[in-house]
XYZ file of N, CA, C and O in Angstrom:
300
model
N -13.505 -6.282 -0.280
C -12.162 -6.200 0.280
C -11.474 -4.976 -0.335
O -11.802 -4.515 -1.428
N -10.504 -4.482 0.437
C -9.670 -3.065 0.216
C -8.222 -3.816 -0.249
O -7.973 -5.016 -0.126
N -7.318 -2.750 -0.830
C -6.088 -3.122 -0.712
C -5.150 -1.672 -0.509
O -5.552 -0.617 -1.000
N -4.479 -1.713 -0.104
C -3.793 -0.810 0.103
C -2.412 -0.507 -0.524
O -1.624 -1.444 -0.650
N -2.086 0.659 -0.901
C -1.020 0.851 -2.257
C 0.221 1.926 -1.059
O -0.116 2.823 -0.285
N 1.660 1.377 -1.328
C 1.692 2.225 -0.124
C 3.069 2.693 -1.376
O 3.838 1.843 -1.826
N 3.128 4.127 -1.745
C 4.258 4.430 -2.938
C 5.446 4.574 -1.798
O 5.169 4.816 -0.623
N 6.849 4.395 -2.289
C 8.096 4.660 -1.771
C 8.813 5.728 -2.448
O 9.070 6.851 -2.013
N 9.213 5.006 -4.035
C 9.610 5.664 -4.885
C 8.951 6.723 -5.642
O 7.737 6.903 -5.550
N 9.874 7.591 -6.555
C 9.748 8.559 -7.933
C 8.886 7.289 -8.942
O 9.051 6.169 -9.427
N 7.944 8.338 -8.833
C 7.171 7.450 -10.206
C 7.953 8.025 -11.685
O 8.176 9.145 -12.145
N 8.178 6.856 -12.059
C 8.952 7.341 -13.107
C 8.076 6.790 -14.367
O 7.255 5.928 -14.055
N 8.129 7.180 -15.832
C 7.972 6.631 -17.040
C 8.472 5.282 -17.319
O 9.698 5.169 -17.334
N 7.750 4.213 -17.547
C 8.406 3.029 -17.459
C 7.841 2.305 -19.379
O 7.315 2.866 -20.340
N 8.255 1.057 -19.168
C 8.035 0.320 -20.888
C 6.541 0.758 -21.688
O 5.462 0.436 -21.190
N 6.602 1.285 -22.574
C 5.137 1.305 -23.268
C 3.941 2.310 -22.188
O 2.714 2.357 -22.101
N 4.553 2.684 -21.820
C 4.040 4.267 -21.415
C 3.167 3.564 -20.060
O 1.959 3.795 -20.019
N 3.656 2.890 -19.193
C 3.415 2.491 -17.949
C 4.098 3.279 -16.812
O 5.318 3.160 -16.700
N 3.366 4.137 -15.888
C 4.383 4.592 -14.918
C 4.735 3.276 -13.725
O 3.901 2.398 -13.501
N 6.175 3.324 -12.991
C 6.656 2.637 -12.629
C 6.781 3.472 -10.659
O 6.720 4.659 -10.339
N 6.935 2.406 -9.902
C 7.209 3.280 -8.226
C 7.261 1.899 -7.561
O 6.721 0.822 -7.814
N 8.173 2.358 -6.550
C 8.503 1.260 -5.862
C 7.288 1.232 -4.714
O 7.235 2.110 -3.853
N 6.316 0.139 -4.780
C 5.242 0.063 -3.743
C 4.991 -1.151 -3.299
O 5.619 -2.145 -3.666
N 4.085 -1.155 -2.506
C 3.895 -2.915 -1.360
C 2.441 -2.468 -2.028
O 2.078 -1.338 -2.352
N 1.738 -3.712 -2.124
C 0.259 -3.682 -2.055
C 0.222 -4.954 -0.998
O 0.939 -5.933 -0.794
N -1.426 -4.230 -0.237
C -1.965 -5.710 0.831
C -3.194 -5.501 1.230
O -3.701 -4.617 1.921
N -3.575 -6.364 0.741
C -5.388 -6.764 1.406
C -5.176 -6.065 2.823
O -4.194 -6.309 3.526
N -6.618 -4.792 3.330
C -6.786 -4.784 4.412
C -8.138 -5.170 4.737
O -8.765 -5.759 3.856
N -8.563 -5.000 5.575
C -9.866 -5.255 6.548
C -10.084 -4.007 7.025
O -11.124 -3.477 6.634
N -9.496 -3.483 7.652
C -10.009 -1.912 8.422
C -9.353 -1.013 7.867
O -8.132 -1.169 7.871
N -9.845 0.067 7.288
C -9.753 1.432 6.423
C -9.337 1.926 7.634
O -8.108 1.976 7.581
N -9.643 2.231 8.465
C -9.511 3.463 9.346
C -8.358 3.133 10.216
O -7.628 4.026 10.644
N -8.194 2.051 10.456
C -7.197 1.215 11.045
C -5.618 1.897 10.261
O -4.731 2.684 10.591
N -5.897 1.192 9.284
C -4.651 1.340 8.345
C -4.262 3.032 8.036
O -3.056 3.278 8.065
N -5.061 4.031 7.788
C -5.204 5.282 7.708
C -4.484 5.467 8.974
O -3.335 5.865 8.782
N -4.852 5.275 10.424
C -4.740 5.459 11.471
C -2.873 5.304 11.823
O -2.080 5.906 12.548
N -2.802 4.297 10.974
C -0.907 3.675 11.123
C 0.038 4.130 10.776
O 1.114 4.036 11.367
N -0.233 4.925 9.385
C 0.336 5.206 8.606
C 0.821 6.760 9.137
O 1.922 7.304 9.217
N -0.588 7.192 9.459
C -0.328 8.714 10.075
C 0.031 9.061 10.754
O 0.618 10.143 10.793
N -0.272 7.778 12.236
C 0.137 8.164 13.849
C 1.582 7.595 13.996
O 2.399 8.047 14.798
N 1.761 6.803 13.343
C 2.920 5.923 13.880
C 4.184 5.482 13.215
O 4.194 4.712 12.255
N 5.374 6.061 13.828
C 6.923 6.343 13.205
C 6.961 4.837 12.031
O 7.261 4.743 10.841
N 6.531 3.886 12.998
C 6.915 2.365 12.171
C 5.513 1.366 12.329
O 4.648 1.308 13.203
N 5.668 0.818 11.395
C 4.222 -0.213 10.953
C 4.123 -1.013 10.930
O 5.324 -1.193 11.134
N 3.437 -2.803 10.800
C 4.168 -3.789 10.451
C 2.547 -4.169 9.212
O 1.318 -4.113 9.170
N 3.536 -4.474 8.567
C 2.173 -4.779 7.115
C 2.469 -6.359 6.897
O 3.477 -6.990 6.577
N 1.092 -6.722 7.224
C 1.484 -8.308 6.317
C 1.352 -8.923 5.184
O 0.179 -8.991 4.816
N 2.256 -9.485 4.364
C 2.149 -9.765 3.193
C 2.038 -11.206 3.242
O 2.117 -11.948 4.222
N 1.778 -11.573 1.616
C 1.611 -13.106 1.616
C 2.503 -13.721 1.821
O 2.143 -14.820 2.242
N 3.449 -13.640 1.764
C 4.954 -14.562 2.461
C 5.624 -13.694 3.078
O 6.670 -13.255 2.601
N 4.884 -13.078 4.875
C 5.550 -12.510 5.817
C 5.205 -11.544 5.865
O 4.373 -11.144 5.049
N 5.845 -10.518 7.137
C 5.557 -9.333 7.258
C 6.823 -7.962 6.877
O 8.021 -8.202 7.026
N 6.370 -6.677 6.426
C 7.496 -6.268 6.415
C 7.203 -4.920 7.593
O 6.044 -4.547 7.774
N 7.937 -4.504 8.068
C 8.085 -3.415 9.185
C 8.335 -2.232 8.226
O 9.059 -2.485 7.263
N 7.906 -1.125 8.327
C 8.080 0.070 7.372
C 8.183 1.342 8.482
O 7.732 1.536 9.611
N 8.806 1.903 7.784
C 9.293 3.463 8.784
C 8.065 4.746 7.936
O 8.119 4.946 6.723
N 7.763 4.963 8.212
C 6.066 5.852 7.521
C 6.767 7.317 7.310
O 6.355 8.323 6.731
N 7.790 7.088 7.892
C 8.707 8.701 7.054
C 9.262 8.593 5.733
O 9.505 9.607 5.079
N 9.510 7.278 5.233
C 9.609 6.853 3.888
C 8.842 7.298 2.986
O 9.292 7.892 2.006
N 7.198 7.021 3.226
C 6.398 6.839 2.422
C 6.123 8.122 1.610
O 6.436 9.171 2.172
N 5.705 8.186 0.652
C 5.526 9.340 -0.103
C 4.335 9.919 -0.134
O 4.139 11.013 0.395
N 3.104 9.014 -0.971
C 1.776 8.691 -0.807
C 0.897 7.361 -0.254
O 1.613 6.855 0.610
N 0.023 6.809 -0.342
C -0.349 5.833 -0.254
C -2.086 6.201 -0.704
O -2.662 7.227 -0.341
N -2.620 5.273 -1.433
C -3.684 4.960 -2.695
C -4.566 3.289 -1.516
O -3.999 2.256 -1.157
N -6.042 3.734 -1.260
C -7.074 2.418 -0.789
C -7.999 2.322 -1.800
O -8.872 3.116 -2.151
N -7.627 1.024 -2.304
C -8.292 0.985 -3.149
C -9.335 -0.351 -3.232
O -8.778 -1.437 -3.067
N -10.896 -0.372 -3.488
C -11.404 -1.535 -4.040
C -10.669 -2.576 -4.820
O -10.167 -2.612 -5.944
N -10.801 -3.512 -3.698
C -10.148 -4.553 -4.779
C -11.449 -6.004 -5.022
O -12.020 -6.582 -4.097
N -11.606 -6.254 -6.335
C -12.312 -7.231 -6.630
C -12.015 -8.456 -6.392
O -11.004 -9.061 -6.749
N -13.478 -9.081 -5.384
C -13.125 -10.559 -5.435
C -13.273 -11.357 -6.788
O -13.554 -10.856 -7.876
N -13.049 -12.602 -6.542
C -12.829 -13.819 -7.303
C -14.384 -14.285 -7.702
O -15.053 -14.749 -6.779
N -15.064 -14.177 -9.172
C -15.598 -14.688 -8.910
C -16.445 -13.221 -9.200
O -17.595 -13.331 -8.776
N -16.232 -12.160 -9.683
C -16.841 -10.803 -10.322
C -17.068 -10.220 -9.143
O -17.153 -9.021 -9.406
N -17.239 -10.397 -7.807
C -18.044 -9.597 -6.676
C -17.140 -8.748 -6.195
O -15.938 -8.988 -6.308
N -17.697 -7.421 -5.473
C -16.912 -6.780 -4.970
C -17.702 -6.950 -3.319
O -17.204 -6.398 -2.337
């Protein structure tokens, strides 16, 4: 499984030398899909675990796909 990191904010310096940014993370299924949304299309709808949020993709700053490990050691 993938997850997807989508940044909003200034990454800033945060507690004990952690950088900090305002971001959504969410399990996807299709890489190319999600790549595809972000790039082509003014507004998005991402689903999260309690709901969906609608995002305007002129916001976004960067966005990070990343491996995410299942439960259970497997990827």
């Amino acid at each position: 499984m993938k997850e997807l990191v989508i940044y909003f904010g200034k990454q800033q310096d945060g507690f004990v030398g952690f950088n900090t940014a305002d971001t959504i993370r969410c399990d996807i299924e299709d890489e190319a899909l999600a790549v595809h949304g972000l790039t082509h299309e003014k507004w998005v709808s991402v689903k999260l675990k309690n709901g969906t949020k609608y995002i305007n993709t002129d916001n976004i700053l960067w966005f990070d796909i990343v491996d995410k490990e299942e439960k259970g050691g497997q990827k």
